[in-house]
Short mmCIF file of C-alpha atoms in Angstrom, two decimals:
data_model
loop_
_atom_site.label_atom_id
_atom_site.label_comp_id
_atom_site.label_asym_id
_atom_site.label_seq_id
_atom_site.Cartn_x
_atom_site.Cartn_y
_atom_site.Cartn_z
CA MET A 1 0.00 0.00 0.00
CA SER A 2 2.78 2.27 0.91
CA THR A 3 4.70 1.39 -2.22
CA LYS A 4 1.71 1.99 -4.46
CA ARG A 5 1.01 5.44 -2.96
CA THR A 6 4.63 6.32 -3.33
CA PHE A 7 4.48 5.31 -6.96
CA ILE A 8 1.46 7.41 -7.70
CA VAL A 9 3.04 10.35 -6.08
CA LEU A 10 6.25 9.82 -7.97
CA CYS A 11 4.39 9.38 -11.23
CA LEU A 12 2.46 12.51 -10.63
CA CYS A 13 5.58 14.37 -9.71
CA VAL A 14 7.10 13.30 -12.99
CA ALA A 15 3.89 14.21 -14.81
CA ALA A 16 3.93 17.66 -13.26
CA THR A 17 6.66 18.62 -15.68
CA THR A 18 4.26 17.94 -18.56
CA ALA A 19 1.63 20.54 -19.52
CA TYR A 20 -2.02 19.52 -19.12
CA PRO A 21 -5.18 20.90 -20.59
CA GLN A 22 -7.03 23.34 -18.37
CA GLY A 23 -9.15 21.42 -15.77
CA ILE A 24 -7.13 18.19 -15.81
CA LEU A 25 -5.59 18.88 -12.38
CA GLU A 26 -7.17 20.14 -9.24
CA LYS A 27 -5.91 20.55 -5.70
CA ALA A 28 -7.58 18.30 -3.04
CA ASP A 29 -8.55 19.60 0.38
CA LYS A 30 -5.58 18.00 2.10
CA GLY A 31 -3.05 19.09 -0.47
CA VAL A 32 -2.83 15.72 -2.23
CA ILE A 33 -2.89 15.94 -5.99
CA VAL A 34 -5.44 13.63 -7.58
CA THR A 35 -6.70 13.22 -11.10
CA ARG A 36 -10.18 13.48 -12.57
CA PRO A 37 -11.29 12.90 -16.14
CA ILE A 38 -12.62 15.71 -18.31
CA ASN A 39 -15.11 13.30 -19.92
CA LYS A 40 -15.86 9.58 -19.99
CA THR A 41 -14.23 8.93 -23.36
CA LYS A 42 -10.97 7.07 -23.11
CA LYS A 43 -7.95 8.70 -24.59
CA THR A 44 -6.97 7.14 -27.91
CA ALA A 45 -4.14 7.66 -30.29
CA SER A 46 -6.42 9.83 -32.44
CA ASN A 47 -6.98 12.38 -29.68
CA LYS A 48 -5.41 15.81 -30.38
CA PRO A 49 -2.38 16.69 -28.29
CA ALA A 50 -3.02 18.82 -25.23
CA GLN A 51 -2.72 22.62 -25.62
CA PRO A 52 -0.39 24.48 -23.24
CA ARG A 53 -1.98 26.49 -20.47
CA PRO A 54 -1.73 30.22 -21.28
CA LYS A 55 0.60 32.07 -19.01
CA THR A 56 -0.54 35.22 -17.24
CA VAL A 57 1.93 38.02 -17.81
CA ARG A 58 1.65 40.96 -15.47
CA GLN A 59 2.00 44.23 -17.37
CA LYS A 60 4.10 46.87 -15.73
CA PRO A 61 2.31 50.25 -15.56
CA LYS A 62 3.20 52.40 -18.57
CA GLN A 63 5.57 55.15 -17.58
CA ASP A 64 4.94 58.68 -18.89
CA PRO A 65 8.13 59.56 -20.78
CA ASP A 66 7.34 63.24 -20.15
CA ALA A 67 6.56 62.85 -16.44
CA ARG A 68 9.22 65.38 -15.49
CA TYR A 69 7.10 68.09 -17.16
CA ALA A 70 3.76 67.10 -15.59
CA SER A 71 3.88 69.63 -12.75
CA LYS A 72 4.42 72.42 -15.30
CA ALA A 73 1.42 71.31 -17.38
CA TYR A 74 3.89 70.15 -20.03
CA MET A 75 4.58 73.71 -21.13
CA GLU A 76 6.73 76.77 -20.68
CA ILE A 77 4.58 79.90 -20.92
CA THR A 78 6.37 82.68 -22.77
CA GLY A 79 3.70 85.40 -22.80
CA MET A 80 0.09 86.42 -22.22
CA SER A 81 -2.25 88.91 -23.90
CA PHE A 82 -5.82 90.06 -23.17
CA ALA A 83 -8.89 90.81 -25.28
CA ASN A 84 -12.40 92.05 -24.57
CA THR A 85 -15.01 89.52 -25.72
CA ASP A 86 -18.77 89.21 -25.43
CA TYR A 87 -20.79 86.32 -23.98
CA MET A 88 -20.53 84.33 -27.22
CA GLY A 89 -16.76 84.74 -27.40
CA ASN A 90 -16.85 87.34 -30.19
CA ILE A 91 -13.90 89.72 -29.94
CA ILE A 92 -14.89 93.31 -29.22
CA ASP A 93 -11.41 94.74 -28.54
CA ASP A 94 -8.60 92.59 -29.93
CA TYR A 95 -5.67 91.20 -27.95
CA GLY A 96 -3.39 94.01 -26.83
CA ALA A 97 -5.96 96.79 -27.24
CA LYS A 98 -6.69 99.28 -24.46
CA LEU A 99 -9.50 98.10 -22.18
CA TYR A 100 -12.16 100.37 -20.65
CA THR A 101 -14.55 99.65 -17.79
CA GLU A 102 -17.76 100.62 -19.61
CA ASP A 103 -16.86 98.54 -22.67
CA LEU A 104 -15.28 95.49 -21.01
CA ARG A 105 -17.54 92.45 -20.87
CA TYR A 106 -15.21 89.45 -20.53
CA LEU A 107 -11.48 89.70 -19.87
CA SER A 108 -10.16 86.94 -22.12
CA PRO A 109 -6.53 85.82 -21.72
CA LYS A 110 -4.47 84.15 -24.41
CA ILE A 111 -1.23 82.40 -23.46
CA PHE A 112 1.76 81.74 -25.68
CA TYR A 113 3.91 78.76 -24.84
CA GLN A 114 6.45 76.13 -25.81
CA GLY A 115 5.15 72.57 -25.49
CA LEU A 116 7.64 70.41 -23.59
CA ALA A 117 6.09 66.97 -24.08
CA SER A 118 6.64 64.60 -26.98
CA GLU A 119 2.89 64.36 -27.67
CA GLU A 120 -0.37 66.19 -26.91
CA LYS A 121 -1.39 66.29 -23.24
CA ASP A 122 -4.78 67.08 -21.69
CA VAL A 123 -4.47 69.22 -18.56
CA THR A 124 -6.57 71.50 -16.38
CA LEU A 125 -5.33 75.05 -15.84
CA TYR A 126 -6.53 77.27 -13.00
CA PHE A 127 -6.63 81.05 -13.09
CA LYS A 128 -6.64 83.77 -10.47
CA VAL A 129 -7.91 87.23 -11.44
CA ILE A 130 -6.48 89.40 -8.67
CA LYS A 131 -7.75 92.92 -7.96
CA GLU A 132 -5.67 95.85 -6.73
CA ASN A 133 -6.55 95.02 -3.12
CA TRP A 134 -5.02 91.53 -3.66
CA GLU A 135 -8.43 89.91 -3.48
CA VAL A 136 -9.09 87.04 -5.88
CA ASP A 137 -12.15 87.85 -7.98
CA GLN A 138 -14.56 84.91 -7.68
CA SER A 139 -18.10 83.83 -8.46
CA PRO A 140 -20.29 81.24 -6.68
CA ASN A 141 -19.08 78.65 -9.23
CA SER A 142 -15.37 79.42 -8.89
CA PRO A 143 -12.96 76.64 -7.84
CA ASP A 144 -11.71 77.01 -4.28
CA GLY A 145 -9.04 79.71 -4.23
CA TYR A 146 -9.29 80.49 -7.94
CA SER A 147 -11.44 82.54 -10.32
CA PHE A 148 -12.00 79.89 -13.01
CA SER A 149 -10.46 76.81 -14.64
CA ARG A 150 -10.10 75.51 -18.19
CA ASP A 151 -9.52 72.01 -19.60
CA VAL A 152 -7.04 72.40 -22.45
CA THR A 153 -4.87 70.31 -24.77
CA VAL A 154 -1.18 71.21 -24.72
CA SER A 155 0.59 70.63 -28.03
CA PRO A 156 4.32 69.89 -28.36
CA GLY A 157 6.77 72.32 -29.95
CA VAL A 158 7.44 76.04 -30.05
CA GLY A 159 5.12 78.83 -31.16
CA GLN A 160 1.96 77.43 -29.54
CA SER A 161 -0.95 79.44 -28.12
CA LEU A 162 -4.20 78.87 -26.24
CA SER A 163 -7.26 81.14 -26.12
CA LEU A 164 -8.89 80.53 -22.77
CA GLY A 165 -12.38 82.04 -22.81
CA GLY A 166 -13.24 84.99 -20.60
CA TRP A 167 -13.95 86.19 -17.10
CA GLY A 168 -16.65 88.81 -16.61
CA ALA A 169 -20.38 89.43 -16.78
CA ARG A 170 -22.99 89.06 -19.50
CA GLY A 171 -25.27 91.96 -18.68
CA GLY A 172 -22.63 94.66 -18.21
CA SER A 173 -19.15 95.41 -17.01
CA SER A 174 -18.04 93.86 -13.73
CA PHE A 175 -14.65 95.60 -13.69
CA ASN A 176 -13.61 98.71 -11.84
CA PRO A 177 -10.80 100.94 -13.13
CA GLY A 178 -7.39 99.79 -12.02
CA GLN A 179 -4.66 97.17 -12.35
CA TYR A 180 -5.54 93.48 -12.44
CA THR A 181 -3.12 90.55 -12.25
CA VAL A 182 -3.92 87.22 -13.90
CA GLU A 183 -2.07 84.13 -12.65
CA VAL A 184 -1.95 80.69 -14.31
CA TRP A 185 -1.72 77.63 -12.01
CA HIS A 186 -1.43 73.85 -12.41
CA LYS A 187 -1.32 71.28 -9.61
CA GLY A 188 -0.54 73.95 -7.03
CA ASN A 189 2.29 75.47 -9.07
CA LYS A 190 2.12 79.01 -10.42
CA LEU A 191 3.19 78.87 -14.05
CA TYR A 192 2.90 82.51 -15.08
CA GLU A 193 1.44 85.91 -14.19
CA LYS A 194 0.78 89.18 -16.00
CA SER A 195 -0.92 92.45 -15.15
CA VAL A 196 -3.43 94.35 -17.26
CA ARG A 197 -4.86 97.84 -16.75
CA VAL A 198 -8.56 98.63 -17.12
CA ASN A 199 -9.07 102.31 -17.90
CA PRO A 200 -12.08 104.31 -16.67
CA GLY A 201 -15.02 105.14 -18.91
CA SER A 202 -15.40 104.12 -22.53
CA ALA A 203 -13.08 104.28 -25.52
CA PRO A 204 -12.91 107.97 -26.45
CA VAL A 205 -14.67 109.46 -29.45
CA VAL A 206 -11.97 110.97 -31.67
CA THR A 207 -12.39 113.92 -34.03
CA SER A 208 -11.65 112.77 -37.56
CA LYS A 209 -9.83 114.91 -40.11
CA LEU A 210 -12.10 113.55 -42.83
CA LEU A 211 -15.57 114.07 -41.41
CA THR A 212 -17.48 115.02 -38.29
CA VAL A 213 -20.65 113.08 -37.51
CA SER A 214 -23.32 115.25 -35.92
CA GLY A 215 -26.04 112.62 -35.49
CA ILE A 216 -27.49 109.29 -36.58
CA MET A 217 -31.14 108.34 -37.07
CA PHE A 218 -32.37 104.78 -37.41
CA GLY A 219 -35.11 103.16 -39.44
CA SER A 220 -35.80 99.68 -40.73
CA SER A 221 -35.95 98.21 -44.21
CA CYS A 222 -37.51 95.02 -45.54
CA ASP A 223 -37.44 93.71 -49.12
CA GLY A 224 -35.52 96.81 -50.16
CA LYS A 225 -38.16 99.21 -48.85
CA MET A 226 -38.40 101.22 -45.63
CA ASN A 227 -40.92 99.62 -43.27
CA ILE A 228 -40.00 102.01 -40.40
CA ASP A 229 -39.13 105.61 -41.30
CA TYR A 230 -35.99 107.25 -39.95
CA GLY A 231 -36.64 108.41 -36.42
CA GLY A 232 -39.72 106.21 -36.11
CA THR A 233 -40.36 103.86 -33.22
CA LEU A 234 -38.41 100.62 -33.58
CA TYR A 235 -40.90 97.93 -32.65
CA GLU A 236 -39.45 94.51 -31.94
CA ASP A 237 -41.75 92.70 -34.36
CA ASP A 238 -41.14 95.19 -37.18
CA VAL A 239 -37.37 95.71 -37.15
CA LYS A 240 -35.82 93.63 -39.92
CA TYR A 241 -32.71 95.42 -41.18
CA LEU A 242 -31.64 98.28 -38.91
CA LYS A 243 -30.80 101.12 -41.29
CA PRO A 244 -28.71 104.14 -40.15
CA LYS A 245 -28.82 107.61 -41.67
CA ILE A 246 -25.75 109.67 -40.76
CA SER A 247 -25.61 113.47 -40.69
CA TYR A 248 -22.04 114.68 -41.14
CA THR A 249 -19.73 117.50 -42.23
CA GLY A 250 -16.96 116.56 -44.65
CA HIS A 251 -13.53 118.17 -44.24
CA ALA A 252 -11.49 116.72 -47.09
CA GLY A 253 -13.64 117.01 -50.19
CA TYR A 254 -15.28 114.28 -52.23
CA ARG A 255 -13.68 110.89 -51.46
CA ASN A 256 -14.25 107.26 -50.52
CA VAL A 257 -13.84 106.23 -46.90
CA THR A 258 -13.94 102.86 -45.15
CA LEU A 259 -16.22 102.88 -42.13
CA TYR A 260 -16.66 100.14 -39.54
CA GLU A 261 -19.84 99.56 -37.54
CA ARG A 262 -20.31 98.04 -34.14
CA ILE A 263 -23.87 97.16 -33.18
CA PHE A 264 -24.47 95.81 -29.66
CA THR A 265 -27.57 94.21 -28.16
CA PRO A 266 -28.87 95.48 -24.80
CA ALA A 267 -27.00 92.57 -23.17
CA GLY A 268 -23.72 93.79 -24.65
CA SER A 269 -23.29 91.11 -27.34
CA LEU A 270 -21.69 92.24 -30.58
CA LEU A 271 -23.88 91.53 -33.60
CA CYS A 272 -21.72 89.85 -36.23
CA ASN A 273 -21.63 86.99 -38.72
CA SER A 274 -19.08 84.88 -40.58
CA THR A 275 -18.17 87.77 -42.90
CA SER A 276 -17.76 90.38 -40.15
CA PRO A 277 -14.30 91.88 -39.57
CA LYS A 278 -12.78 90.92 -36.23
CA GLY A 279 -14.23 93.17 -33.53
CA PHE A 280 -16.88 94.77 -35.75
CA THR A 281 -20.33 94.12 -37.17
CA ARG A 282 -19.41 95.05 -40.72
CA LYS A 283 -17.17 97.13 -43.00
CA ILE A 284 -18.69 99.77 -45.29
CA VAL A 285 -17.03 101.65 -48.14
CA ALA A 286 -18.88 104.93 -48.59
CA THR A 287 -18.48 108.17 -50.49
CA VAL A 288 -18.48 111.42 -48.52
CA SER A 289 -18.38 114.99 -49.73
CA ALA A 290 -17.43 118.35 -48.33
CA SER A 291 -19.78 120.55 -46.26
CA ASP A 292 -22.92 119.34 -44.50
CA ASN A 293 -24.49 116.23 -45.90
CA ALA A 294 -26.20 112.93 -45.08
CA LEU A 295 -25.09 109.37 -45.67
CA THR A 296 -27.56 106.50 -45.83
CA LEU A 297 -26.12 103.06 -45.11
CA ASP A 298 -27.50 99.65 -45.99
CA GLY A 299 -29.38 97.87 -43.21
CA TYR A 300 -28.03 95.06 -41.06
CA GLY A 301 -30.29 92.31 -39.77
CA SER A 302 -32.55 89.57 -41.07
CA ALA A 303 -35.63 89.38 -43.30
CA LYS A 304 -37.23 87.18 -40.63
CA GLY A 305 -36.50 89.69 -37.87
CA GLY A 306 -35.66 88.67 -34.32
CA ILE A 307 -32.11 90.06 -34.45
CA TYR A 308 -32.85 93.10 -32.29
CA PRO A 309 -34.29 92.34 -28.83
CA VAL A 310 -36.26 94.79 -26.72
CA GLY A 311 -34.09 97.30 -24.89
CA GLU A 312 -31.40 99.91 -25.50
CA GLY A 313 -28.82 98.83 -28.06
CA LYS A 314 -25.53 100.58 -28.76
CA TYR A 315 -24.18 101.79 -32.10
CA GLU A 316 -20.59 102.83 -32.82
CA LEU A 317 -18.99 104.20 -35.98
CA TRP A 318 -15.21 103.79 -36.53
CA LEU A 319 -12.82 105.28 -39.07
CA ASP A 320 -9.06 104.68 -39.40
CA GLY A 321 -8.93 102.77 -36.12
CA ASP A 322 -10.72 105.49 -34.13
CA LYS A 323 -14.25 105.67 -32.79
CA ILE A 324 -15.71 108.81 -34.35
CA TYR A 325 -19.29 108.52 -33.05
CA GLN A 326 -21.47 106.50 -30.73
CA THR A 327 -25.14 106.55 -29.85
CA THR A 328 -27.94 104.26 -28.71
CA PHE A 329 -31.18 102.98 -30.23
CA ASN A 330 -34.23 101.59 -28.49
CA VAL A 331 -36.36 98.64 -29.52
CA VAL A 332 -39.76 98.38 -27.84
CA LYS A 333 -42.74 96.06 -27.76
CA LYS A 334 -45.91 97.16 -29.44
CA GLY A 335 -48.66 98.45 -27.18
CA GLY A 336 -51.83 100.50 -27.22
CA GLY A 337 -52.13 104.21 -26.59
CA SER A 338 -50.90 106.99 -28.82
CA PRO A 339 -49.02 106.16 -32.03
CA GLY A 340 -45.42 105.40 -31.23
CA GLY A 341 -46.09 105.56 -27.51
CA THR A 342 -46.36 103.24 -24.54
CA PRO A 343 -49.81 102.04 -23.39
CA SER A 344 -49.70 104.33 -20.35
CA GLY A 345 -48.33 107.33 -22.23
CA LYS A 346 -45.29 107.29 -19.94
CA ALA A 347 -41.81 107.00 -21.43
CA THR A 348 -39.56 104.18 -20.37
CA TYR A 349 -36.54 105.94 -21.89
CA LEU A 350 -35.45 109.28 -23.33
CA THR A 351 -31.98 110.10 -24.66
CA VAL A 352 -30.49 112.93 -26.70
CA GLU A 353 -27.45 111.91 -28.72
CA GLY A 354 -27.59 108.65 -26.79
CA LYS A 355 -27.21 110.40 -23.41
CA THR A 356 -29.42 111.44 -20.52
CA ALA A 357 -27.39 114.66 -19.99
CA LEU A 358 -24.95 116.43 -22.29
CA THR A 359 -22.99 119.63 -22.93
CA VAL A 360 -22.84 121.50 -26.24
CA ASN A 361 -19.96 123.93 -26.91
CA PHE A 362 -20.14 126.79 -29.40
CA GLY A 363 -17.31 129.03 -30.58
CA PRO A 364 -17.51 132.83 -30.52
CA ALA A 365 -19.05 132.85 -34.02
CA GLY A 366 -21.92 130.64 -32.92
CA GLY A 367 -23.32 128.06 -35.32
CA THR A 368 -26.03 125.47 -35.87
CA ILE A 369 -26.30 121.94 -34.48
CA GLU A 370 -28.87 119.20 -35.01
CA LEU A 371 -29.50 116.92 -32.03
CA PHE A 372 -31.14 113.51 -32.29
CA LEU A 373 -33.29 111.89 -29.62
CA ASN A 374 -34.72 108.45 -28.88
CA THR A 375 -37.85 107.81 -26.81
CA ASP A 376 -40.83 105.49 -26.67
CA ALA A 377 -43.11 108.36 -25.70
CA GLY A 378 -45.75 109.42 -28.22
CA THR A 379 -44.73 113.09 -28.09
CA TRP A 380 -41.86 115.21 -26.80
CA GLU A 381 -41.07 118.91 -26.34
CA THR A 382 -38.19 121.33 -25.82
CA TRP A 383 -38.14 123.64 -22.79
CA GLY A 384 -36.07 126.68 -21.88
CA VAL A 385 -34.05 127.34 -25.03
CA PRO A 386 -31.42 129.99 -24.10
CA LYS A 387 -32.15 133.57 -25.24
CA TRP A 388 -29.00 133.67 -27.35
CA CYS A 389 -30.06 130.46 -29.10
CA GLU A 390 -33.00 129.64 -31.37
CA LEU A 391 -34.94 126.47 -32.19
CA VAL A 392 -34.87 126.53 -36.01
CA GLY A 393 -36.03 123.02 -36.91
CA LYS A 394 -37.81 119.99 -35.49
CA THR A 395 -38.63 116.54 -36.87
CA ALA A 396 -40.15 113.45 -35.28
CA ARG A 397 -36.80 112.50 -33.76
CA SER A 398 -34.49 115.53 -33.97
CA PHE A 399 -34.32 119.28 -33.40
CA THR A 400 -31.91 121.99 -34.58
CA ILE A 401 -30.48 124.77 -32.42
CA LYS A 402 -28.89 127.94 -33.87
CA CYS A 403 -26.50 129.91 -31.65
CA ALA A 404 -25.85 133.63 -32.25
CA PRO A 405 -22.30 135.10 -32.23
CA ASN A 406 -21.03 136.14 -28.80
CA THR A 407 -19.81 139.74 -28.80
CA THR A 408 -20.30 140.36 -25.08
CA GLY A 409 -16.62 139.95 -24.24
CA ILE A 410 -17.32 137.22 -21.67
CA ALA A 411 -18.11 133.53 -21.98
CA ARG A 412 -21.75 132.59 -21.42
CA THR A 413 -23.57 129.46 -20.27
CA ASP A 414 -27.18 128.35 -20.10
CA TYR A 415 -29.23 125.19 -20.42
CA MET A 416 -32.42 123.73 -21.87
CA LYS A 417 -34.36 120.50 -21.46
CA VAL A 418 -36.08 117.95 -23.64
CA LYS A 419 -39.14 116.37 -22.03
CA ALA A 420 -41.15 113.28 -22.96
CA GLY A 421 -43.53 111.04 -21.05
CA GLY A 422 -42.37 112.11 -17.60
CA LYS A 423 -38.65 111.93 -18.42
CA GLU A 424 -36.27 114.75 -19.29
CA VAL A 425 -32.75 115.35 -20.61
CA ARG A 426 -30.76 118.44 -19.63
CA ILE A 427 -28.55 120.06 -22.28
CA ASP A 428 -25.95 122.59 -21.10
CA PHE A 429 -24.71 125.21 -23.58
CA GLU A 430 -21.32 126.92 -23.34
CA GLN A 431 -20.01 129.64 -25.67
CA GLU A 432 -16.76 131.53 -25.75
CA SER A 433 -16.62 135.22 -26.62
CA TYR A 434 -14.60 137.19 -29.16
#
């Protein structure tokens, strides 16, 4: 008995050096190796030879060949620039332009870098927008300790750049004048920082050597015909193509000029399409002449309408890189009451030259100026025209003031008002003397 058991064990020990099909061997409870058949068919010479048991090879974790650059987000940042963009990411003021509080919607950084890795890498960058008081500007959705984050793909090689969206507010500017510092972080490491200044107010209106714009009136066209006259009420359902009419004085004779328009919605979004120049709604080549004249531009919009929402939009006119005029226009919902008015007869807005208060300067020789207004009131009136001035013209949406020469020897000042539907605009007049 002992010899037989020893034999089986020895045989099995010898057999252990031979590969078996999976399931041929199993380990008994007491550690004794025993055999069991796979099936009841006896093995014959025609049976196929046993297949070797596959070996399990443990894979070593793949090492990142660029791991030494991981803490730096696989890049070396070489520079940063800032643009002003709207909610949709459209550029309003291009990278490197001066930024102004009233114009700035979203501060949008762009980084320039050298990619250090051998292939593209997906990383998350964190940004701190730091105010002058060293406080990090944050929103309720900001990551802890940061202003915002961006998931980006870092490409290898030199001369790379990343545009990173913007930080700001949709409905208006959220920036105060002053110096801001923007820091870039990754995995607790600060990769780069740069400061940017936000100037007070809006981009200045510059006097052009070619022409001076004195006012703009708006109408609407559809199918090549005016469906809202210039100066008429711009009803939301009726405005198709917003059509400007520009009053100007030419200074350089008869010539062609290239004008650029910016049209903003009440929410501050720049109206533009795939053919728009960067930062503008459209480019217009127009012919201007000397002396006082008017220039009618093609409309911008859609035959279906719906481009211009209710509220106060903004219109800017640019020439040779300078803003030469800006004003506002109002789109309203239709209601009952007097023609062109609100149901209650009360005005919800009134502006003259796009402002709720303004100052007009005359030289010693006096002169004439036409002022344009916007209101949703049915009627409006002028009040308190200075004695040395005269109201010489009035249309549905404009009035003309003529100022007499000043021979008194001293400068003089006075004011008047425009009133409509319970609102009023004060206009201060100043005139130097001979």
